Coordinates of C-alpha atoms (C1' of nucleotides) in Angstrom, one line a residue:
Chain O
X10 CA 29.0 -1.8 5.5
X11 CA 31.3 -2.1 2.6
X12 CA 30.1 -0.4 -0.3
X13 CA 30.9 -1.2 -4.3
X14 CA 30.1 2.2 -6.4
X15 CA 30.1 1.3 -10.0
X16 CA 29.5 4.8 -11.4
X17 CA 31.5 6.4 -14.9
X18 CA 30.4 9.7 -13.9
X19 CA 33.4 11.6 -12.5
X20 CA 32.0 14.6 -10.1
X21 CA 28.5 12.7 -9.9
X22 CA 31.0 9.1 -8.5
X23 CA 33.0 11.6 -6.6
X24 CA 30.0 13.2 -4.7
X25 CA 27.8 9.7 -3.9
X26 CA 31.4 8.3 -2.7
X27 CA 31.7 11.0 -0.3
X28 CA 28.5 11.1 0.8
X29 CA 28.0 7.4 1.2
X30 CA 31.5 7.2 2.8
X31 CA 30.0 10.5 5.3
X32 CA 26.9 8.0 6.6
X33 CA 29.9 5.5 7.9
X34 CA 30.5 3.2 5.5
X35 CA 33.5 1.9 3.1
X36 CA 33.6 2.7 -0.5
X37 CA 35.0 1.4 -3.0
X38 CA 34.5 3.3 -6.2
X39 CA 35.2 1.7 -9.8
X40 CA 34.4 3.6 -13.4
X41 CA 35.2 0.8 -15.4
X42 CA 33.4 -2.3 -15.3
X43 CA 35.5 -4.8 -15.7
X44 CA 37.0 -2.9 -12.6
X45 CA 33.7 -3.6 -11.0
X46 CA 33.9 -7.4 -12.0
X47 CA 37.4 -7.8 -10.4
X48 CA 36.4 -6.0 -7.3
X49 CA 33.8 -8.1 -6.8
X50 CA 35.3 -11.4 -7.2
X51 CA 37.9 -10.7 -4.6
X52 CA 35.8 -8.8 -2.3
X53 CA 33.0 -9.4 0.1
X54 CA 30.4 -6.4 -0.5
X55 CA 27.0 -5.7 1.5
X56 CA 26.0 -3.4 -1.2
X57 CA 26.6 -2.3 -4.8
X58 CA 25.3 1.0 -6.2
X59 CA 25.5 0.2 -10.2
X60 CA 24.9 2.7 -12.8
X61 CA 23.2 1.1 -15.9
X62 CA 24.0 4.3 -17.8
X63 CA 27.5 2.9 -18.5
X64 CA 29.3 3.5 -21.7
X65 CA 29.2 -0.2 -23.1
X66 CA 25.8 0.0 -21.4
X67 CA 26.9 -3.5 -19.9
X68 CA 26.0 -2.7 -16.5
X69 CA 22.9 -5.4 -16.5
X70 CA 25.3 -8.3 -17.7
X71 CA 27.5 -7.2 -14.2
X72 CA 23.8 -7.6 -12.6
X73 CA 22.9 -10.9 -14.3
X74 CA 26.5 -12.5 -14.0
X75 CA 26.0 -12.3 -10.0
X76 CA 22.8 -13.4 -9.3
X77 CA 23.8 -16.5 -12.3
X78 CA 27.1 -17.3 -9.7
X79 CA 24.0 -17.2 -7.0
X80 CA 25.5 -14.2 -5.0
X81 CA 22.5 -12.5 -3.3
X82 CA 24.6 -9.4 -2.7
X83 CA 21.7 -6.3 -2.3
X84 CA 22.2 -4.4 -5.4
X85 CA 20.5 -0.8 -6.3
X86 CA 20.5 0.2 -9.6
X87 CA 20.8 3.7 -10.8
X88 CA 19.4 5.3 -14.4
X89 CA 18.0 8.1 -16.4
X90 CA 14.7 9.7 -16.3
X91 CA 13.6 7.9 -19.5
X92 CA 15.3 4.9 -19.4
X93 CA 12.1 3.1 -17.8
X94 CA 12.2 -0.5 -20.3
X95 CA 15.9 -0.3 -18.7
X96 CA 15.2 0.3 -15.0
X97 CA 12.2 -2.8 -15.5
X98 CA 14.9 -5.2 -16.7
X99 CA 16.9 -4.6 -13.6
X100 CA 14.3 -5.2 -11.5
X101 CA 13.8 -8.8 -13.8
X102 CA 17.5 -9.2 -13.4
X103 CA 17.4 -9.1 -9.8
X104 CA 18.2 -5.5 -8.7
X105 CA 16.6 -4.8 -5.6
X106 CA 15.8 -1.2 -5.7
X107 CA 16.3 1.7 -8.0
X108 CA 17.4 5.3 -7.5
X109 CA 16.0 7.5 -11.2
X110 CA 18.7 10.5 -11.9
X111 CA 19.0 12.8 -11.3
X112 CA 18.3 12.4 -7.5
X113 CA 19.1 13.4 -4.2
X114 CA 22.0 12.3 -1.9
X115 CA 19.6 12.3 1.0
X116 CA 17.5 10.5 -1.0
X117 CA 20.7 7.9 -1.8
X118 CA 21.0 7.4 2.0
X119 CA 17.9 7.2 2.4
X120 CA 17.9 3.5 0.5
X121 CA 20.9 2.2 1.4
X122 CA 19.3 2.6 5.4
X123 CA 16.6 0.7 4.3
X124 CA 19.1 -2.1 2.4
X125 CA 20.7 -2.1 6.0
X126 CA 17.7 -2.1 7.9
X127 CA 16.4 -4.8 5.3
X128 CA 19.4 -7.2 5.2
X129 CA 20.1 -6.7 8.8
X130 CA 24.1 -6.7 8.7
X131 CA 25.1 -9.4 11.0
X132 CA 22.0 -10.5 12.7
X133 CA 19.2 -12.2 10.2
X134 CA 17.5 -14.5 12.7
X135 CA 14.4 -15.5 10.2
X136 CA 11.1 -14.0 10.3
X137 CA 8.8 -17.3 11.6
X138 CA 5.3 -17.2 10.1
X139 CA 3.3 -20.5 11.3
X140 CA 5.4 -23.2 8.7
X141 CA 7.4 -20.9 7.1
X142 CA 10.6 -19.6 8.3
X143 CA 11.8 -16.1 6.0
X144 CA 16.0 -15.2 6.0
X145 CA 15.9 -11.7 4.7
X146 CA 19.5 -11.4 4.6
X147 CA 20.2 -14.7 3.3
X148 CA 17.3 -15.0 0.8
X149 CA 16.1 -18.0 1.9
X150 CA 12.6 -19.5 3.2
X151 CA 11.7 -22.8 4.5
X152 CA 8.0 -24.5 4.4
X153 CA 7.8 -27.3 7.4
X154 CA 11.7 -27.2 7.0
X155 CA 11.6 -27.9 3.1
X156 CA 13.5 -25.4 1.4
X157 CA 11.4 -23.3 -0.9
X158 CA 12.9 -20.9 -3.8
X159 CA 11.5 -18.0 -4.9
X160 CA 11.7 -15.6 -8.0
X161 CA 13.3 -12.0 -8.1
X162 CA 9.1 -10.5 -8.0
X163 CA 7.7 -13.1 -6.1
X164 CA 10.8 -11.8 -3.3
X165 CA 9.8 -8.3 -3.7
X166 CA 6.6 -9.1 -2.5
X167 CA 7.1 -10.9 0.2
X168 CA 9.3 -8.3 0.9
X169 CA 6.8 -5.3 0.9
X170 CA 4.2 -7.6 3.1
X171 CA 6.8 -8.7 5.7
X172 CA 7.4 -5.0 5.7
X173 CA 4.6 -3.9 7.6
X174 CA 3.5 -7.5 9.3
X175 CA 0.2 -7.5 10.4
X176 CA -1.0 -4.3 8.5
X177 CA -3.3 -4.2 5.8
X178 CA -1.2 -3.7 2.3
X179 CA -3.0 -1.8 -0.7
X180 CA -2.5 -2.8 -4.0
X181 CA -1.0 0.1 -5.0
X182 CA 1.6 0.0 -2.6
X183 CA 2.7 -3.0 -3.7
X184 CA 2.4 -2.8 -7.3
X185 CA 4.9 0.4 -6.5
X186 CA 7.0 -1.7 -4.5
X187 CA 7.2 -4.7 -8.0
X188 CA 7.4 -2.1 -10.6
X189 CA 9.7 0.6 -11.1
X190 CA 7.8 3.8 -11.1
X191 CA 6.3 5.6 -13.9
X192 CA 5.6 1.8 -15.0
X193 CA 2.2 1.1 -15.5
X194 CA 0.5 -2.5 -15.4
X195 CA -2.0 -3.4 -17.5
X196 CA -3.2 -6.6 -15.8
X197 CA -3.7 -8.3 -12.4
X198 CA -0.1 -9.2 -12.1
X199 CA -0.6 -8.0 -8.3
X200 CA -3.1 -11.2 -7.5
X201 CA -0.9 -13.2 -9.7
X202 CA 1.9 -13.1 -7.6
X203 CA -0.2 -13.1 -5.0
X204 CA -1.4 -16.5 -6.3
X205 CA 2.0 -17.7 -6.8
X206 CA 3.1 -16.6 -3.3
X207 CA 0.2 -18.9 -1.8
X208 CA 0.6 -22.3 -3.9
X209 CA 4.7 -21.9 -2.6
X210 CA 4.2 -20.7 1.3
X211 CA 0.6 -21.6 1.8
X212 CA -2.5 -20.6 1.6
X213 CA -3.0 -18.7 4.9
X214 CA 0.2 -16.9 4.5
X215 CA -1.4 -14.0 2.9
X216 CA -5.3 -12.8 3.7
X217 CA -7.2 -11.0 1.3
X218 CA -9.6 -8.0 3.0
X219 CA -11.4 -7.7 -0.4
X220 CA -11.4 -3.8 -1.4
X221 CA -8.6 -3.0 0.7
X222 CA -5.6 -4.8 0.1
X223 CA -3.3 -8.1 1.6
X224 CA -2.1 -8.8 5.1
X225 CA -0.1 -11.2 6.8
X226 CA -1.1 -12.4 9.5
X227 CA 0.7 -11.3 12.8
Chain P
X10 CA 1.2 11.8 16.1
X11 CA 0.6 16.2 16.0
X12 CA 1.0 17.0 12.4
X13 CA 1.5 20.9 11.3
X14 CA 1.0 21.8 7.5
X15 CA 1.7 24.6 5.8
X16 CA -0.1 25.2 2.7
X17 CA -1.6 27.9 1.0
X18 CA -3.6 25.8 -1.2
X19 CA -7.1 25.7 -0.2
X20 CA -8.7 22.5 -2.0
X21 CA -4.9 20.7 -1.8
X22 CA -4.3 21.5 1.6
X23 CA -8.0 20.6 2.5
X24 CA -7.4 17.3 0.9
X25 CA -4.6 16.5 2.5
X26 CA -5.7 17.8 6.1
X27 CA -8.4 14.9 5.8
X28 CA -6.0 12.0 4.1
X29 CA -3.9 13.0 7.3
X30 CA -6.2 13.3 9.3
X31 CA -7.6 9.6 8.1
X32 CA -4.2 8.0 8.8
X33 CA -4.8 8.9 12.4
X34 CA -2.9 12.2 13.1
X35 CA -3.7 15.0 14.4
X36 CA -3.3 17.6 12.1
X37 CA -3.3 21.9 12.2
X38 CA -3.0 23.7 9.5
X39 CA -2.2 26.7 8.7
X40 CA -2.2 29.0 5.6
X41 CA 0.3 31.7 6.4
X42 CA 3.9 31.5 7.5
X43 CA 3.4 33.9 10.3
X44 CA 0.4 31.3 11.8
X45 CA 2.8 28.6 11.4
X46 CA 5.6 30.3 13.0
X47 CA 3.2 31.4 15.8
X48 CA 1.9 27.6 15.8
X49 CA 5.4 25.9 15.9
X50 CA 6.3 28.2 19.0
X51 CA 3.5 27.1 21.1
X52 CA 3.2 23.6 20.2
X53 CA 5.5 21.0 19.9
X54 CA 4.8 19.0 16.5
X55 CA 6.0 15.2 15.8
X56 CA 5.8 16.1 12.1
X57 CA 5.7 19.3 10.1
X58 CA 4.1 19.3 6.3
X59 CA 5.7 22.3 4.4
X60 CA 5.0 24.5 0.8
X61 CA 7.8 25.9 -0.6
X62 CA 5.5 27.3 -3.2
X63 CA 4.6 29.9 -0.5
X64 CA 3.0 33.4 -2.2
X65 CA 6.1 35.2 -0.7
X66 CA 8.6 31.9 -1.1
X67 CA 9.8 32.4 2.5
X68 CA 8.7 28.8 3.6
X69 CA 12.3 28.7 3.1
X70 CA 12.9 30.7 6.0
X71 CA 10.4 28.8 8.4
X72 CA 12.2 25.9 8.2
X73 CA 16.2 27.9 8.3
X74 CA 14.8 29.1 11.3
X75 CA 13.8 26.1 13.1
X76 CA 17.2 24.3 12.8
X77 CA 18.7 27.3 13.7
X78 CA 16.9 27.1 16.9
X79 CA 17.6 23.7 17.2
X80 CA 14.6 21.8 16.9
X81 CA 15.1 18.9 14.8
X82 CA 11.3 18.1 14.4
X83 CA 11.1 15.9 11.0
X84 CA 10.0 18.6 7.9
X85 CA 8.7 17.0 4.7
X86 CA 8.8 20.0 2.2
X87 CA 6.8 19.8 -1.2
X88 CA 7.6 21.9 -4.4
X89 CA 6.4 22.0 -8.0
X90 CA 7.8 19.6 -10.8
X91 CA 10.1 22.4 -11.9
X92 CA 11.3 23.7 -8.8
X93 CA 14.4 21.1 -8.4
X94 CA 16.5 24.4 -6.9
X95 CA 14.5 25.1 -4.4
X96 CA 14.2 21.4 -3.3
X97 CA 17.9 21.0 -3.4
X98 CA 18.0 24.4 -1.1
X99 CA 15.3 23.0 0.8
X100 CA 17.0 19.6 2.1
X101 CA 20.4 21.6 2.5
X102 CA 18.6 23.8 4.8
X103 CA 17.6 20.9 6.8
X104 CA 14.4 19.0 5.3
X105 CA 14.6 15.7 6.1
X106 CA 12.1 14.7 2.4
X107 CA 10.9 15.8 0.0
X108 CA 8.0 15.7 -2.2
X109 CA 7.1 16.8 -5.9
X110 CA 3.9 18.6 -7.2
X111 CA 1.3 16.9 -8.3
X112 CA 2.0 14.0 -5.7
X113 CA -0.2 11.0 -4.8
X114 CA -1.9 11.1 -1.6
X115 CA -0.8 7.9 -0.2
X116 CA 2.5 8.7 -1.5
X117 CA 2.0 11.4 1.3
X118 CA 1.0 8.5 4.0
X119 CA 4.2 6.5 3.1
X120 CA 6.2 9.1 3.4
X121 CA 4.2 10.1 6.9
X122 CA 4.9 6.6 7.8
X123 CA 9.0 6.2 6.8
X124 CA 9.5 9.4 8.5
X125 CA 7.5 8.2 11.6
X126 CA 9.0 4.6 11.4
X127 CA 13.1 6.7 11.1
X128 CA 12.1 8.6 14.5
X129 CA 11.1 5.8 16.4
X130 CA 7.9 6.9 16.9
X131 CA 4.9 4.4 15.9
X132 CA 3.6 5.8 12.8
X133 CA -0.1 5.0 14.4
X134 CA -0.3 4.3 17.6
X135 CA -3.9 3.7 18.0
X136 CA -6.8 5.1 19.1
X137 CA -8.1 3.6 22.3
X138 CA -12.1 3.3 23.1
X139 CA -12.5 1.1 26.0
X140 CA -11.7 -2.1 25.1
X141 CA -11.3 -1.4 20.9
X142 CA -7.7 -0.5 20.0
X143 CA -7.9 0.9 16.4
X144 CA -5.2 1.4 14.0
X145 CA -6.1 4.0 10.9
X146 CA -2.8 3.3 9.4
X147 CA -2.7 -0.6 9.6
X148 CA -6.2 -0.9 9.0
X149 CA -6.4 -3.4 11.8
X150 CA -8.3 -3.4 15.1
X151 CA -8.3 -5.3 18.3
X152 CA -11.5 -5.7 20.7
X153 CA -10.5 -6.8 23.9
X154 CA -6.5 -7.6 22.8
X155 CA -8.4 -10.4 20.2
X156 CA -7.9 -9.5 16.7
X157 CA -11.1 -7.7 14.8
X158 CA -11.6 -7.6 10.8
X159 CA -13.4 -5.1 9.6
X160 CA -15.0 -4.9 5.6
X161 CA -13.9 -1.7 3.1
X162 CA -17.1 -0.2 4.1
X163 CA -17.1 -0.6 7.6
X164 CA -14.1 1.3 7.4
X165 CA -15.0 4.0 5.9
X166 CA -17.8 4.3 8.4
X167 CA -15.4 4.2 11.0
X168 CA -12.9 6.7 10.0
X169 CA -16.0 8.8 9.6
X170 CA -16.9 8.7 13.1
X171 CA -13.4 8.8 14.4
X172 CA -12.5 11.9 12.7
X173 CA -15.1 13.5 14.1
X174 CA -14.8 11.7 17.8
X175 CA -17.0 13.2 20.3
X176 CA -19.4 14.9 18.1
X177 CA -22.6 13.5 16.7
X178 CA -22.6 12.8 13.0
X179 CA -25.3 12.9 10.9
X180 CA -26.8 10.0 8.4
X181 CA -26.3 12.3 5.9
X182 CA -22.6 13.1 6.6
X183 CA -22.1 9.5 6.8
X184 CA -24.2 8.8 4.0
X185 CA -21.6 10.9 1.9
X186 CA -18.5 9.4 3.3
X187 CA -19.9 5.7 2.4
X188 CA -20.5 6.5 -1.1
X189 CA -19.4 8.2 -3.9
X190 CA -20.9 11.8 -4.4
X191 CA -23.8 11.1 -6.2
X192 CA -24.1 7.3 -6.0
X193 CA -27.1 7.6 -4.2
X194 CA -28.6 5.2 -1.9
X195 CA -32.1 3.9 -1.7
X196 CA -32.4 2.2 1.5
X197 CA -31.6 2.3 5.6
X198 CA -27.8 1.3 4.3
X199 CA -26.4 3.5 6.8
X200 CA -28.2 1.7 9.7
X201 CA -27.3 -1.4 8.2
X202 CA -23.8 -0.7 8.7
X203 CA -24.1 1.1 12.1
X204 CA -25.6 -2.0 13.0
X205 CA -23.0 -4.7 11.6
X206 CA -19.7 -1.9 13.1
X207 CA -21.8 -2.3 16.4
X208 CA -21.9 -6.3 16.3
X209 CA -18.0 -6.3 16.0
X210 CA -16.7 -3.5 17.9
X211 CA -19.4 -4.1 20.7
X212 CA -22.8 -2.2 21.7
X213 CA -21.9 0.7 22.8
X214 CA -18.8 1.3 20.4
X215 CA -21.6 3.4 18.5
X216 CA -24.4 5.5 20.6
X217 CA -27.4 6.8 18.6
X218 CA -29.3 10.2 19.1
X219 CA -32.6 10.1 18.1
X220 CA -33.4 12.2 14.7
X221 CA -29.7 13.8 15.0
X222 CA -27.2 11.0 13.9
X223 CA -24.6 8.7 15.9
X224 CA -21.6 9.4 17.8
X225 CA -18.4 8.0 19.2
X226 CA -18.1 8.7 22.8
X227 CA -15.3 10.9 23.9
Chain G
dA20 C1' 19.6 -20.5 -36.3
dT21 C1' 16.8 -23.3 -33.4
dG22 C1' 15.2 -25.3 -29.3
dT23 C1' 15.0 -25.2 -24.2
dT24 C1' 14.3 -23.2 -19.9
dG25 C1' 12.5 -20.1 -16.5
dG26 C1' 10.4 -16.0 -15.3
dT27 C1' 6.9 -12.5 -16.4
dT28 C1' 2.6 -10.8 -18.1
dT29 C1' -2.0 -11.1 -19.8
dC30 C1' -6.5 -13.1 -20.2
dA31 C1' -10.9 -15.4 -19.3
dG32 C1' -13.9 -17.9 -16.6
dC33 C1' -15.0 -19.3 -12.0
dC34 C1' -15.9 -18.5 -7.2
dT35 C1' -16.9 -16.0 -3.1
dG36 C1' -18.1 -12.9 0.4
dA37 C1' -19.2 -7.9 0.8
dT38 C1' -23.1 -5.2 -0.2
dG39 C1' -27.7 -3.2 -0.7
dT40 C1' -32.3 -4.2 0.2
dC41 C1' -36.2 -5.6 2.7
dA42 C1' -39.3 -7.1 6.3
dG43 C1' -40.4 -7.8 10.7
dG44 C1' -39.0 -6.5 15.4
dT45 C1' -37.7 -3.1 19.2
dG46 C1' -38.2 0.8 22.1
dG47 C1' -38.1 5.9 23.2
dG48 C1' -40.9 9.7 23.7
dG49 C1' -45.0 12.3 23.4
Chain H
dC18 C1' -50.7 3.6 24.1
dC19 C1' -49.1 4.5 19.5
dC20 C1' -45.9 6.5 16.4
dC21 C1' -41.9 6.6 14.1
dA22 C1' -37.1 6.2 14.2
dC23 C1' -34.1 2.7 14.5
dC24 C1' -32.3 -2.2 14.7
dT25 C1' -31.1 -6.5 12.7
dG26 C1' -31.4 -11.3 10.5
dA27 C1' -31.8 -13.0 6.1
dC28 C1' -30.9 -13.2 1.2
dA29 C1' -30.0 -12.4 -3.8
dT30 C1' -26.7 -10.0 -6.4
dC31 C1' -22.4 -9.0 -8.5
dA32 C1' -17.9 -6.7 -8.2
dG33 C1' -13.6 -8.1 -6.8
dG34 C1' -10.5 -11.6 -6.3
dC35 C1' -8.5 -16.2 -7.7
dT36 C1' -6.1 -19.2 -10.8
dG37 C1' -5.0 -22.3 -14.8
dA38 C1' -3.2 -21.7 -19.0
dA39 C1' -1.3 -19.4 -22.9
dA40 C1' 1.5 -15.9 -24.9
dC41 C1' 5.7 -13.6 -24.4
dC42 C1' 10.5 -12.7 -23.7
dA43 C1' 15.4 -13.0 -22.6
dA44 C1' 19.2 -16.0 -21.6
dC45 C1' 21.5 -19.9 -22.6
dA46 C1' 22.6 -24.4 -24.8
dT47 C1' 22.7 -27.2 -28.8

DNA sequence: ATGTTGGTTTCAGCCTGATGTCAGGTGGGG
DNA sequence: CCCCACCTGACATCAGGCTGAAACCAACAT
């Protein structure tokens, strides 16, 4: 994979670039973001680590700016202990995953496999549930054929059921897997988008085993 | 899968023995390094649970000396909040996670599970009685290869008389897993329930002993 | 500034199936 | 044969889940 590190940080960058470069992948590491920007518009990525800690504190416009040109590049986001309200709008703005600092290389590898498991590199052959055809790796799913689009949560979810197809999901789990944690819900937001998932991929797409969570179907 | 864990801890180790245990491992565990040595020598684990937090801080050493031999058995280590040393030594000396006092228990299954899921082995590979396949971690169960679903309470009825396979379990013991300590109940619930797990999984999933309780056949 | 758009979050009222209870039936054992 | 423990179909209840709509919020256009 080919790797865009977008970190300010000078021995913490230097560290994630070897070790990321170590699990046999490219890196290319940028400080500056307008750096970043450039890299990216030249360069085909699989992945970009981004540090929202930034100077300018800009790194969310790099975020937004991509998904806006409808790049679906994974991207993993990367802030302070306290900076919660922060890691939540990079979730909103389409980050897939988060890492809080300070944390652990292994930890760093750790999500990036999953990215790569996730996104599949070169082959994404579609998940086929009954009607509806899933691309992980291209972000896509059909209904009957018909193109269906789906928000940055409403992916996440889908996300965390295909995950473990067939087994029973909690709640919990997946309000850990929508919200960044140490974020706390006030609110049924997880039937919501549960809601929302049915109206747009049918209503048999998810089963509800009342007191114990969400499965879809095998 | 054969689970070791090392704690000290008597009501946490306790507690997560049984959440373990209810995911469908098989777990030992042991209370002092030198039973855990003795236990990791003799048997060969899928999965090894470890407290750095050890009275005499040598967990450190169990797991040095493992790698050292060679063994490459997945170690999940667990440490206190302010312990981020140790931790760090921890994964350098080979731990392949990590988790931080006070932790979640099903933060504990999930990371059971990734761990399981990076070694290839099937988190849960399902307990077999005669023509019922259950899966503890999936929640999901199969009766003759067809797909069973079973209610949050028939569940719990069911993990109760799994963990204890073999051995006759009494109303009352069953009584207590159903319901919260103290809800008390005022009817033949328990029968009730014996009754509906027996219409699913078929007759004889369940075989009753007169005046003693009900038991899972070996 | 102001409005528009699109996503997210919260709320309230409706709906449903899991649950606890009971009553009548079954059968093992003395 | 007669207890008494256990089984099981039926049913009312209500917690848990569903969902339309409104409030909210950030980004963007006017």
């Amino acid at each position: 994979m080919r790797v865009l590190l977008v970190e300010d940080d000078r021995v913490l960058g230097a560290a994630m670039r070897d070790h990321v470069t170590a699990s046999g992948h490219a890196v290319d590491w940028m400080q500056r973001l307008d750096d970043a920007e450039l890299a990216l518009s030249t360069v085909n990525y699989s992945l970009v680590l981004l540090d929202l800690n930034l100077p300018d504190g800009r790194g969310l416009d790099l975020l937004r700016g991509l998904r806006a040109r409808g790049s679906d590049v994974p991207v993993i986001i990367t802030t302070a202990m306290d900076q919660v309200a922060i890691r939540i709008e990079g979730l909103n703005s389409g980050a897939d995953d988060y890492l809080v600092k300070p944390f652990d290389l292994s930890e760093l590898t750790a999500r990036i496999a999953a990215v790569a498991r996730r996104y599949g590199g070169s082959a994404s052959p579609g998940i086929v549930i009954g009607a509806v055809v899933v691309d992980l790796g291209r972000r896509t799913v059909t209904v009957d054929g018909k193109p269906e689009t789906l928000t940055a949560r409403e992916w996440r979810l889908l996300e965390r059921l295909l995950a473990r197809r067939g087994a029973i999901v909690t709640k919990d789990e997946i309000e850990e897997a929508l919200y960044a944690f140490g974020a706390e819900i006030e609110s049924n937001a997880v039937e919501v988008y549960v809601s929302r998932l049915r109206k747009k991929l049918g209503r048999d797409f998810v089963v509800t085993s009342r007191g114990l969570g969400y499965q879809v179907p095998a």
